CSV table of C-alpha atoms in Angstrom, one decimal:
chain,number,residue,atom,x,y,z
A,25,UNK,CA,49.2,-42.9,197.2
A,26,UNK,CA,46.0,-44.4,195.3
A,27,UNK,CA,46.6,-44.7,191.7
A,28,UNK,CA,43.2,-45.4,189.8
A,29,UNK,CA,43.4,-48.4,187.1
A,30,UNK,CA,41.1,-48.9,184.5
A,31,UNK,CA,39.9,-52.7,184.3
A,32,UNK,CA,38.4,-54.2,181.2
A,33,UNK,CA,37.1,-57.8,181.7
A,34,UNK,CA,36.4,-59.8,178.0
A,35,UNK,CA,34.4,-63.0,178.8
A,36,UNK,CA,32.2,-64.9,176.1
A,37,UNK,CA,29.8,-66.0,178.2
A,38,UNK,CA,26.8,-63.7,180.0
A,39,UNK,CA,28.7,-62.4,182.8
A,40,UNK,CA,25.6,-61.7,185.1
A,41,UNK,CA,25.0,-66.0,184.6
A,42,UNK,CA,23.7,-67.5,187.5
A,43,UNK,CA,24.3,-70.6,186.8
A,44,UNK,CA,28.5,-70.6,186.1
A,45,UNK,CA,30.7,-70.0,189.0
A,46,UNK,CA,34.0,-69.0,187.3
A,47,UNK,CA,32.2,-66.5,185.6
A,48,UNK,CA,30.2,-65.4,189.1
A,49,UNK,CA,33.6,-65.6,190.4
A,50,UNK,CA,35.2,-63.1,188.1
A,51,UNK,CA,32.4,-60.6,188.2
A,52,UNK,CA,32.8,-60.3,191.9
A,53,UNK,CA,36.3,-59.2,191.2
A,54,UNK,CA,35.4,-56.8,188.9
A,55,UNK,CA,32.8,-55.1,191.8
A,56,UNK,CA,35.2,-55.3,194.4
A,57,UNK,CA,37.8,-52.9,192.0
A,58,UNK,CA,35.2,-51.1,191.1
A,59,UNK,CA,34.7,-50.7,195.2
A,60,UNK,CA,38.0,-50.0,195.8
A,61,UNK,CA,37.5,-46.8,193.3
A,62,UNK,CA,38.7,-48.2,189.9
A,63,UNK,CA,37.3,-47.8,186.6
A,64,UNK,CA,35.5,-51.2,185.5
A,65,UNK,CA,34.0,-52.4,182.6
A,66,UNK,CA,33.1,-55.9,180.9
A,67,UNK,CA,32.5,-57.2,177.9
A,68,UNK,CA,30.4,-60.1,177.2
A,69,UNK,CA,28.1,-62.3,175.1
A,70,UNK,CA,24.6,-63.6,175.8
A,71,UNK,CA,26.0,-67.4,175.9
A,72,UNK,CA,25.4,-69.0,179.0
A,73,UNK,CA,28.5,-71.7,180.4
A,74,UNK,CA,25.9,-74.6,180.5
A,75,UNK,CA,22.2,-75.8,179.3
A,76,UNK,CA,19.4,-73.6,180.5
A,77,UNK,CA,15.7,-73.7,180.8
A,78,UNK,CA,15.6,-69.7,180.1
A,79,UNK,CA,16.4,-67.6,177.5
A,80,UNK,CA,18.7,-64.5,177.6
A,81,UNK,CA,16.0,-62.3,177.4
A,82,UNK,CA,13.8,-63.7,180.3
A,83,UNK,CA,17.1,-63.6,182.1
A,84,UNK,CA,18.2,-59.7,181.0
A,85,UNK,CA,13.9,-59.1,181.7
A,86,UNK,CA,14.6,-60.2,185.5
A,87,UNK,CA,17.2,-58.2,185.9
A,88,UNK,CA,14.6,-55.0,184.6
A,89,UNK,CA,17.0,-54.7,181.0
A,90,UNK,CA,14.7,-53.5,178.2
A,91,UNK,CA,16.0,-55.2,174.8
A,92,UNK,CA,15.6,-53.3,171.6
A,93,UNK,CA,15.4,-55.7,168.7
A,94,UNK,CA,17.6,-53.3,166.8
A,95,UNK,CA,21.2,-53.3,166.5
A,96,UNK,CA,22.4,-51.2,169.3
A,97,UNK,CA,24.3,-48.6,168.8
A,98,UNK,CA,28.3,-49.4,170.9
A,99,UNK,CA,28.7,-47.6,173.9
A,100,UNK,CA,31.3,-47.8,177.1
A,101,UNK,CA,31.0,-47.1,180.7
A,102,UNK,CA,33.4,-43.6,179.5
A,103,UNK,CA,31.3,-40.9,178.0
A,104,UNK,CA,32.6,-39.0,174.7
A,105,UNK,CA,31.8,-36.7,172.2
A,106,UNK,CA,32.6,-38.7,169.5
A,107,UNK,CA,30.4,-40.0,167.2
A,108,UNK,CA,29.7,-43.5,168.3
A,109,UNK,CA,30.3,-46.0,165.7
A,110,UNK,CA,27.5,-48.8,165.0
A,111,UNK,CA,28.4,-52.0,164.3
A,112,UNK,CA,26.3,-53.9,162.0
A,113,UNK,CA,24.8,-57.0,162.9
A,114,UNK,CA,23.3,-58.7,166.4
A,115,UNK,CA,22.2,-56.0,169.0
A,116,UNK,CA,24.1,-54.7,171.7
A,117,UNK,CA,22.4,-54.4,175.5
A,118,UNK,CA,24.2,-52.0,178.0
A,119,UNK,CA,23.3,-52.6,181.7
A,120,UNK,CA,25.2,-53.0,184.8
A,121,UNK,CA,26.3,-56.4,186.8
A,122,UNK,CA,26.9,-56.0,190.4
A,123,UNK,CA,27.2,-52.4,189.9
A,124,UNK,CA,30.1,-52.9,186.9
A,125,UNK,CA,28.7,-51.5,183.3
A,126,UNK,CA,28.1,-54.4,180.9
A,127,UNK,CA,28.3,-54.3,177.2
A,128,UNK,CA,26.8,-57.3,175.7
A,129,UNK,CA,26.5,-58.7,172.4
A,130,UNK,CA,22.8,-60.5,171.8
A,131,UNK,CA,24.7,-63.9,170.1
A,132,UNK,CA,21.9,-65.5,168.4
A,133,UNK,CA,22.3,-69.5,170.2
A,134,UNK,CA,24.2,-70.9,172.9
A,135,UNK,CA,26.1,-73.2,171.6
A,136,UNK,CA,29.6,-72.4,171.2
A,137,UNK,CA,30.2,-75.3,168.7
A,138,UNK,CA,28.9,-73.7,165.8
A,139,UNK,CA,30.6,-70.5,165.4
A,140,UNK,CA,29.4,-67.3,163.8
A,141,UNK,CA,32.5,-65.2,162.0
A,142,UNK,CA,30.0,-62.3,161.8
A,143,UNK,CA,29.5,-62.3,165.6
A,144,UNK,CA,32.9,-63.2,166.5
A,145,UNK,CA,34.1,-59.8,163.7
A,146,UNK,CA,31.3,-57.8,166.1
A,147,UNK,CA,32.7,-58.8,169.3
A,148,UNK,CA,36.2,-57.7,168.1
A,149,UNK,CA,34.2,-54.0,166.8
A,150,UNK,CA,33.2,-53.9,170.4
A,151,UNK,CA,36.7,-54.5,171.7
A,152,UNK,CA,38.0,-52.0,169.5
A,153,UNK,CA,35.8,-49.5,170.8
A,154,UNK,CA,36.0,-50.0,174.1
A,155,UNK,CA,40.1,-49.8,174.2
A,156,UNK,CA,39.7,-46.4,171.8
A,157,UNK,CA,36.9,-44.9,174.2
A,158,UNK,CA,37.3,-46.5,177.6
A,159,UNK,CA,40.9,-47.0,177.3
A,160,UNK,CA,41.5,-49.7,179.9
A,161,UNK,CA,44.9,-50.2,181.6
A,162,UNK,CA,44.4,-54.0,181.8
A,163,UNK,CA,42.2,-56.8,180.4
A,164,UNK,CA,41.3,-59.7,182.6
A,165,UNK,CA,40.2,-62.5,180.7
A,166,UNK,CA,39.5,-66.3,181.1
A,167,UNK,CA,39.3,-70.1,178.9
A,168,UNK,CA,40.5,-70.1,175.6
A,169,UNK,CA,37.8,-69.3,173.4
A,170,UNK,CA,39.8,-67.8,169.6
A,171,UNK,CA,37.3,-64.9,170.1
A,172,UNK,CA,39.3,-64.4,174.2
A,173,UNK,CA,42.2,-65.4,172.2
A,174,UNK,CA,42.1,-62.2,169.8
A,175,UNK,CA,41.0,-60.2,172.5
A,176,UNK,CA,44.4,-60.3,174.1
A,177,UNK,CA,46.5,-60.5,171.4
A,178,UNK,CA,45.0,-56.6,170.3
A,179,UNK,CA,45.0,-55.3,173.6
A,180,UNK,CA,48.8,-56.5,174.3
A,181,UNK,CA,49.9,-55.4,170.7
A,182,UNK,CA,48.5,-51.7,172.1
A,183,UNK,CA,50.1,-52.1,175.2
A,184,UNK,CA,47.6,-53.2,178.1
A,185,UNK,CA,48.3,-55.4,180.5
A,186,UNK,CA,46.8,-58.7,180.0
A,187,UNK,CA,45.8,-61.2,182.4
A,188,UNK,CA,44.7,-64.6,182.3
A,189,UNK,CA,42.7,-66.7,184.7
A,190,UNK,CA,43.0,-70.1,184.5
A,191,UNK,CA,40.3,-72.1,186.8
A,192,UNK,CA,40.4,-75.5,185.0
A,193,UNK,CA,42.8,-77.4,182.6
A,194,UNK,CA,43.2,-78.3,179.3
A,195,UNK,CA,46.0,-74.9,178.7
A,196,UNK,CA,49.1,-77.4,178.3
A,197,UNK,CA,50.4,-75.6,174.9
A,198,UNK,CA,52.2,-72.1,175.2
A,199,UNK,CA,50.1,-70.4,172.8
A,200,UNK,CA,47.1,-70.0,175.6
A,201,UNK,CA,49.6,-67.7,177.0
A,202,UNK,CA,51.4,-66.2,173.9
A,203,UNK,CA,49.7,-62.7,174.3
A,204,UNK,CA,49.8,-62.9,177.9
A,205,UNK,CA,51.5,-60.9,180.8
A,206,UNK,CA,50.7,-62.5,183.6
A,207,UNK,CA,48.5,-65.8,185.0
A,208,UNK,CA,46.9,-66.0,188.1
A,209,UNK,CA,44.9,-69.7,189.4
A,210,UNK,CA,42.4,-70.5,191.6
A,211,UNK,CA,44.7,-73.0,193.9
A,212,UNK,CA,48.1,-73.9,194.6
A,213,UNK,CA,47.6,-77.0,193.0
A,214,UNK,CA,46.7,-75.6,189.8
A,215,UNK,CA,49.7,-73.7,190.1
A,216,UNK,CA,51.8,-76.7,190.8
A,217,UNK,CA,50.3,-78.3,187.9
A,218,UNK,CA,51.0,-75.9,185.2
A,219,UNK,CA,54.2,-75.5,186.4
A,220,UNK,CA,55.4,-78.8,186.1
A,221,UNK,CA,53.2,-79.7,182.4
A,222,UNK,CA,54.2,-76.4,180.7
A,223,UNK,CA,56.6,-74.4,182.8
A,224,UNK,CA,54.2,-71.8,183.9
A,225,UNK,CA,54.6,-69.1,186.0
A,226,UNK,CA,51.2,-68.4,188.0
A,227,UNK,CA,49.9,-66.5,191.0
A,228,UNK,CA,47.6,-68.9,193.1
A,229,UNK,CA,44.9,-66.9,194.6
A,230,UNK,CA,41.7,-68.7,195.9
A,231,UNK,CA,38.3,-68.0,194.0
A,232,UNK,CA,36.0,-64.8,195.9
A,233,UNK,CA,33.1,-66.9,198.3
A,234,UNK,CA,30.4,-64.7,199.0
A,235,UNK,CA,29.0,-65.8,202.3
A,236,UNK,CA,25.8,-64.1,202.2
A,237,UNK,CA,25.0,-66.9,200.0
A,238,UNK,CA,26.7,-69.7,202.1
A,239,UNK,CA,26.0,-68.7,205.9
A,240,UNK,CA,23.2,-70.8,206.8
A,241,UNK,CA,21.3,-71.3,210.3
A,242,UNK,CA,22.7,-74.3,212.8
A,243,UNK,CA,19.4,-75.7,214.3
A,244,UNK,CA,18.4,-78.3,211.5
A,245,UNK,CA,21.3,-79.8,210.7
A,246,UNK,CA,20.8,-83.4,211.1
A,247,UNK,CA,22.7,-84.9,207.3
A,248,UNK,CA,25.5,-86.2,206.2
A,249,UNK,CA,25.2,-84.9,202.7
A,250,UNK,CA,26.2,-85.3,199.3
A,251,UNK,CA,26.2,-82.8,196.2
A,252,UNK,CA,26.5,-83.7,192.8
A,253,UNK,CA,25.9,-87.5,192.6
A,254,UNK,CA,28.2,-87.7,189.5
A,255,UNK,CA,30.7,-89.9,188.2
A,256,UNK,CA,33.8,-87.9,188.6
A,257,UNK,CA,32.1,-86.3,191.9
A,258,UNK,CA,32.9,-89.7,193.5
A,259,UNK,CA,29.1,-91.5,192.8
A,260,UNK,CA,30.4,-94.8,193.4
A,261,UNK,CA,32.5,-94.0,197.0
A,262,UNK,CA,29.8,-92.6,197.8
A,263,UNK,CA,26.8,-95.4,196.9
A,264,UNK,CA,29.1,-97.9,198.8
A,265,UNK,CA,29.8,-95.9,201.8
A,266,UNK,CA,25.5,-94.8,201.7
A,267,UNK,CA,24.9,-98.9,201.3
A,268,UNK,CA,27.4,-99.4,204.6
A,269,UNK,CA,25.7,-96.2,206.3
A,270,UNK,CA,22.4,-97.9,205.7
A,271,UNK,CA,22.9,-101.5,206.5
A,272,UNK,CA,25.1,-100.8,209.9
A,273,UNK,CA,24.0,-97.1,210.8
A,274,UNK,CA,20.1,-96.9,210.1
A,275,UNK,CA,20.4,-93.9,212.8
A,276,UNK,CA,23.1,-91.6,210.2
A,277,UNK,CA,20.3,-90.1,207.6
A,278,UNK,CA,22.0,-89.1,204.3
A,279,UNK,CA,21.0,-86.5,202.0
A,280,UNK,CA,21.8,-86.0,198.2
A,281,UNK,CA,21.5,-82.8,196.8
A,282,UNK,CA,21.3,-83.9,193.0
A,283,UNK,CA,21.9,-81.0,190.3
A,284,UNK,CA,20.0,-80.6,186.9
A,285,UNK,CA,22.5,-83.5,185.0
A,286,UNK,CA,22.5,-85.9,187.5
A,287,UNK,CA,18.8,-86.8,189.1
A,288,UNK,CA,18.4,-90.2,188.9
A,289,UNK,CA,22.2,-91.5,188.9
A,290,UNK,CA,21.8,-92.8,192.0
A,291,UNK,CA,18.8,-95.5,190.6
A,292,UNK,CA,21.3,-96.6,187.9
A,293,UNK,CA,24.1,-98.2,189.7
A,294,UNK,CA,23.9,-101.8,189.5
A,295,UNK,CA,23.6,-103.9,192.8
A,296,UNK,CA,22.4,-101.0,195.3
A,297,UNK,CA,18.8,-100.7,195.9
A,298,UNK,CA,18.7,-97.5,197.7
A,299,UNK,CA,14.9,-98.0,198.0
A,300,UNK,CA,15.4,-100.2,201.1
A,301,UNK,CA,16.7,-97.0,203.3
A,302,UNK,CA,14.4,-94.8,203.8
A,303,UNK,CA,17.0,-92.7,205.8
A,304,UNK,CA,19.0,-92.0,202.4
A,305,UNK,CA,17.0,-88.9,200.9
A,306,UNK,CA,17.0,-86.9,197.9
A,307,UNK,CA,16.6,-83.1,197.4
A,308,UNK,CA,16.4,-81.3,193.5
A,309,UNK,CA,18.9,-78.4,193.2
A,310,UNK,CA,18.6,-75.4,195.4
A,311,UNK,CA,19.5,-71.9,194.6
A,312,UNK,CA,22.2,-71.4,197.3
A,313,UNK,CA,24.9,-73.6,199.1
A,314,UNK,CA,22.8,-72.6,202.1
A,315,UNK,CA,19.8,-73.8,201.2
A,316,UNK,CA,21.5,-77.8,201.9
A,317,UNK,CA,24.1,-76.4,204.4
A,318,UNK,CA,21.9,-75.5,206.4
A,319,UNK,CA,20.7,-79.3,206.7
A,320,UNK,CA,24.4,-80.7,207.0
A,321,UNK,CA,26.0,-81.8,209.7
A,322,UNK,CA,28.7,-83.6,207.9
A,323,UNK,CA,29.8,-82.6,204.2
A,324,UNK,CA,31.0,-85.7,201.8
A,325,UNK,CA,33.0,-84.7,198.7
A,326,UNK,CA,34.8,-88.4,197.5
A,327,UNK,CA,35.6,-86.5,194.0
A,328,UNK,CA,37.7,-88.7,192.4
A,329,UNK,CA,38.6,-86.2,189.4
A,330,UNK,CA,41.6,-83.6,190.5
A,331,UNK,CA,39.2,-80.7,191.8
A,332,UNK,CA,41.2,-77.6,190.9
A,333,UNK,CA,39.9,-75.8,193.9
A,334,UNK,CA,36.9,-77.2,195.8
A,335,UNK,CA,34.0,-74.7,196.6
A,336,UNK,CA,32.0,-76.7,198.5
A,337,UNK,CA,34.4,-77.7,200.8
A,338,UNK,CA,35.7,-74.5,201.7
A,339,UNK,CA,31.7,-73.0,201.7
A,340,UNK,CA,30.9,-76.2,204.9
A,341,UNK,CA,33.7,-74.5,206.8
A,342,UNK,CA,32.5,-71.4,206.5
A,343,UNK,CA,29.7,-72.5,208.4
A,344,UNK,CA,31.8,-74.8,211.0
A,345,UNK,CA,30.6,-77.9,209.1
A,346,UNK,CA,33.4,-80.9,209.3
A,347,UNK,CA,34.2,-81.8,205.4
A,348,UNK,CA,35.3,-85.4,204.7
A,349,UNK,CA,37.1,-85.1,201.2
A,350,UNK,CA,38.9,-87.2,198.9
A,351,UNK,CA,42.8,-87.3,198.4
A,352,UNK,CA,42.8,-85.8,195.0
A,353,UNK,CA,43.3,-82.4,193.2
A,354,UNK,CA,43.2,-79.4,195.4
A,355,UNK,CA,40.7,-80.8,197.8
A,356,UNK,CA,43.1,-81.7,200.5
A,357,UNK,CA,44.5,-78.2,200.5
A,358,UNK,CA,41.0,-76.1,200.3
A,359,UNK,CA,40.6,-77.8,203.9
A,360,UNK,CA,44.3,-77.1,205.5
A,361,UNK,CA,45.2,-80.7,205.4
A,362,UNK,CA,43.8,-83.4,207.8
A,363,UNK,CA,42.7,-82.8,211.2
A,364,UNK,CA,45.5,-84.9,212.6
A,365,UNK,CA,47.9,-82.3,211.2
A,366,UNK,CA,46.0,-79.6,212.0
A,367,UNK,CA,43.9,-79.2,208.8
A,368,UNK,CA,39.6,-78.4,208.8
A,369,UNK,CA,38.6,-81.8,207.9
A,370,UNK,CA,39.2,-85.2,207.0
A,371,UNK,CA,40.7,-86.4,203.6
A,372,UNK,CA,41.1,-89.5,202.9
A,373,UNK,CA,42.1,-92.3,200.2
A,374,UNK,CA,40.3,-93.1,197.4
A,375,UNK,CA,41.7,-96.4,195.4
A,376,UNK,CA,44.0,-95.8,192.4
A,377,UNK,CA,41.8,-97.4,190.1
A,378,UNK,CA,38.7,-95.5,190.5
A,379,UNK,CA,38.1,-93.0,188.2
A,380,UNK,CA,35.4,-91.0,186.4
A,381,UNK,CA,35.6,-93.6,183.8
A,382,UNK,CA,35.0,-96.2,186.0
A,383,UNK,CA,32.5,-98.2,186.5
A,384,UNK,CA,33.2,-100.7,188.8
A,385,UNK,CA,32.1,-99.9,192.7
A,386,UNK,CA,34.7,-99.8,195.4
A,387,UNK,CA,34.7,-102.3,197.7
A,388,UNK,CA,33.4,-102.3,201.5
A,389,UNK,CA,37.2,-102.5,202.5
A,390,UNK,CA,38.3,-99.9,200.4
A,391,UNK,CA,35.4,-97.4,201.3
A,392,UNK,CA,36.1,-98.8,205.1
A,393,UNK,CA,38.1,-95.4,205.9
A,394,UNK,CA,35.1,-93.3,204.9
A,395,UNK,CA,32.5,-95.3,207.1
A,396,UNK,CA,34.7,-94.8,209.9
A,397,UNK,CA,35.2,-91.5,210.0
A,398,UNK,CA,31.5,-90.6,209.4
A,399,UNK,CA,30.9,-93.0,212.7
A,400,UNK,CA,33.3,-90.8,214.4
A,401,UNK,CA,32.8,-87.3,214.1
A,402,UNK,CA,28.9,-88.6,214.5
A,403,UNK,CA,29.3,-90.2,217.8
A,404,UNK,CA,31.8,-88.2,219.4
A,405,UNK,CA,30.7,-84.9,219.9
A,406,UNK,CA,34.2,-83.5,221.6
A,407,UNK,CA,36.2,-84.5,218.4
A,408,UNK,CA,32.8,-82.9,216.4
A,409,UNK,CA,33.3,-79.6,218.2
A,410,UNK,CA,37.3,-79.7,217.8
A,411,UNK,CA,36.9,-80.3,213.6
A,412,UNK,CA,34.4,-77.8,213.0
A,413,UNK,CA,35.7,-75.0,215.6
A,414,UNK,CA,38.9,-75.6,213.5
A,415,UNK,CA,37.4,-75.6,209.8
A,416,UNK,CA,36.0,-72.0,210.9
A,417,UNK,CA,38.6,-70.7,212.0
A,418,UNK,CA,40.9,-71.5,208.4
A,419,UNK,CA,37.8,-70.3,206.8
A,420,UNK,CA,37.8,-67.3,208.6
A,421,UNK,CA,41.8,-66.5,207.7
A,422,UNK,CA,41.6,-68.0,204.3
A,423,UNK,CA,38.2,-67.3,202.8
A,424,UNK,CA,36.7,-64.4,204.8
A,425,UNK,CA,35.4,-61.6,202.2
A,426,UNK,CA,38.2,-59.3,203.6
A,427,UNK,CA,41.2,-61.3,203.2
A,428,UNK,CA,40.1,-62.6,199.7
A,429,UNK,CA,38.8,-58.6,198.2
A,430,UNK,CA,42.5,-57.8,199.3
A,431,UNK,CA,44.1,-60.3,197.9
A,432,UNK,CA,42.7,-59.9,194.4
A,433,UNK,CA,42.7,-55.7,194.6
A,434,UNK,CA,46.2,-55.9,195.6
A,435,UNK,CA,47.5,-58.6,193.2
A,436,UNK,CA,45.4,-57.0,189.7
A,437,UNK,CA,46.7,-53.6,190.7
A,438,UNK,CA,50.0,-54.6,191.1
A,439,UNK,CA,50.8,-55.6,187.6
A,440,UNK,CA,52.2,-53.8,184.5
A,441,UNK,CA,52.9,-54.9,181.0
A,442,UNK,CA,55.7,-58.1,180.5
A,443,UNK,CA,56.8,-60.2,183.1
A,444,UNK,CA,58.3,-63.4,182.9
A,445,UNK,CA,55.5,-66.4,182.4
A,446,UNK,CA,57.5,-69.7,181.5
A,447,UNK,CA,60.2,-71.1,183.9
């Protein structure tokens, strides 16, 4: 028998961002219970997760939002006869995110350092409201933001069931989770980790993928690529495997999909004068994992951070692209494990020493494991085939639109107030 629930999501940043994937990530749960036929409703503020070149009302004008300078009168996706209250202060923008209505408090900046008690006392009206009028059964929330923080703690004290999303780290003290009824992560290895710092109890379910945006066409794909030449996205594995690819392999080009942070980082490492391969390319950031996918042929992700899921690995085998990835965080388990023991992909060592701190390049026989397995999924075309035909078909059972929408309907649906968190 279907028993409707009544989802409230609190996030303090603009949940219709599209620049920030967790938040992406949790407003395409929030359609896909609002699909399944439960109530839905989120809560947000105009801050965006990182620097932007637009402001929030160019971004609410695109999305055809009219803004009244005003304070807005409260509102919730629940209609009433009650007198709306109006809190005073910033205004309040109503509109709808993937189908889900949005009510959004117009925070004056968008930095997060220098906080506003006034705003913070009006996002808490709102929340107020919103449990009075739309009476949610649970609230989702994610990061640990005082203003998130509160949010719980009032919603558990009036007995909804509270829900915490963790997608990075940093939450290693108990009181992250002291008005909490239950966790869910974004890997197994986030699990893990938690679980072993602070003795939490956690549901590991991977992140939604939508791969309208990642499905991208075969013919030109001619790159071994790179995204995000960053420090702790493995920059210098990957300048010393390029330098090898371009001294020994002139016939391998190499692409670098650089984001808004990091154009240039490639001219500033010391001793590597990419100018003298013209087969090493660079491309600005593009809107969609397909817009450089569609140019791969073979996917490099050296991160040497621990990656607490992975995307882009698990968005190349989507599209049967082989990924070679590093040994650290979740990365090795996004792809199944190596090829040699059935996995999508390759992963491979990176040295001990090499960090995001570090500054000092790998050497050639470190890197030498990388070089050689570029040089052999490029020659060979059988073992080719056999990589990618294998990294679509995990893809397919682990990150396929149906098996993820299930997983997160059935898990949020399942859960009621308490529940043991802490081993």
């Amino acid at each position: 028998m279907f028993i409707p629930v009544r989802f409230l999501l609190a996030n303090n940043h603009c949940v219709s961002d599209p620049t920030a994937g967790v938040t992406h990530s949790l407003r395409t749960i929030m359609r896909w219970l609002a699909e399944a036929g439960h109530a839905c409703h989120i809560l947000t503020t105009a801050r965006f997760e990182s620097p932007v070149t637009f402001t929030i009302e160019e971004h609410l004008g695109q999305l055809g939002v009219p803004l009244s300078r005003a304070p807005a009168k409260s509102g919730t996706a629940k209609q009433s006869s009650k007198r709306q209250r109006r809190p005073a202060g910033r205004p309040v923008v109503h509109y709808a995110a993937d189908g889900v209505p949005v009510t959004l408090l117009l925070t004056r900046h968008n930095d997060e350092s220098r906080p506003d008690r006034a705003e913070a006392a009006q996002f808490q009206e709102l929340l107020e409201q919103l449990l009075d009028e739309f009476a949610p059964d649970q609230l989702i929330a994610c990061n640990g933001h005082p203003m998130i923080q509160r949010a719980l703690a009032r919603a558990q004290k009036g007995g909804v069931t509270t829900v915490f999303a963790v997608r990075g780290f940093g939450y290693y003290e108990r009181r992250y989770f002291e008005h909490v009824d239950h966790v869910f992560t974004c890997s197994q290895y986030l699990t893990d980790l938690y679980r072993e710092k602070v003795g939490l109890i956690s549901t590991p379910i991977e992140p939604p993928i939508e791969w309208s945006n990642v499905i991208a066409p075969t013919e030109s794909r001619a790159f071994v690529t790179f995204v995000h030449p960053a420090p702790h996205k493995g920059l210098l594995v990957f300048a010393r495997l390029a330098d090898m690819l371009g001294s020994r392999r002139p016939d391998i080009p190499i692409l670098v999909i650089q984001s808004g942070q990091s154009g240039g980082s490639l001219n500033a490492i010391p001793g590597i004068d990419f100018s003298k391969y013209p087969q090493i390319m660079a491309a600005p950031p593009v809107p969609t994992p397909a817009d450089f996918l569609a140019l791969t042929r073979i996917l490099l992700v050296p991160s040497v951070w621990e990656e607490p899921f992975g995307r882009v690995a698990a968005e190349a085998m989507i599209n049967a692209i082989p990924a070679i990835v590093s040994n650290r965080g979740a990365l090795p388990q996004v792809i199944g494990g190596d090829f040699s023991a059935g996995g999508g992909g390759r992963v491979l060592p990176i040295p001990d020493w090499l960090t995001f701190k570090t500054f000092r390049l790998p050497s050639e026989e470190e890197v030498q494991p990388w070089f050689d397995a570029v040089c052999a999924l490029w020659d060979d075309p059988t073992l080719y085939q056999r990589v990618a035909t294998r990294a679509r078909q995990i893809a397919e059972e682990r990150y396929s639109e149906q098996v993820s929408r299930k997983q997160h309907v059935d898990y949020l649906t399942s859960l009621r107030p308490g529940g043991r968190l802490f081993m």
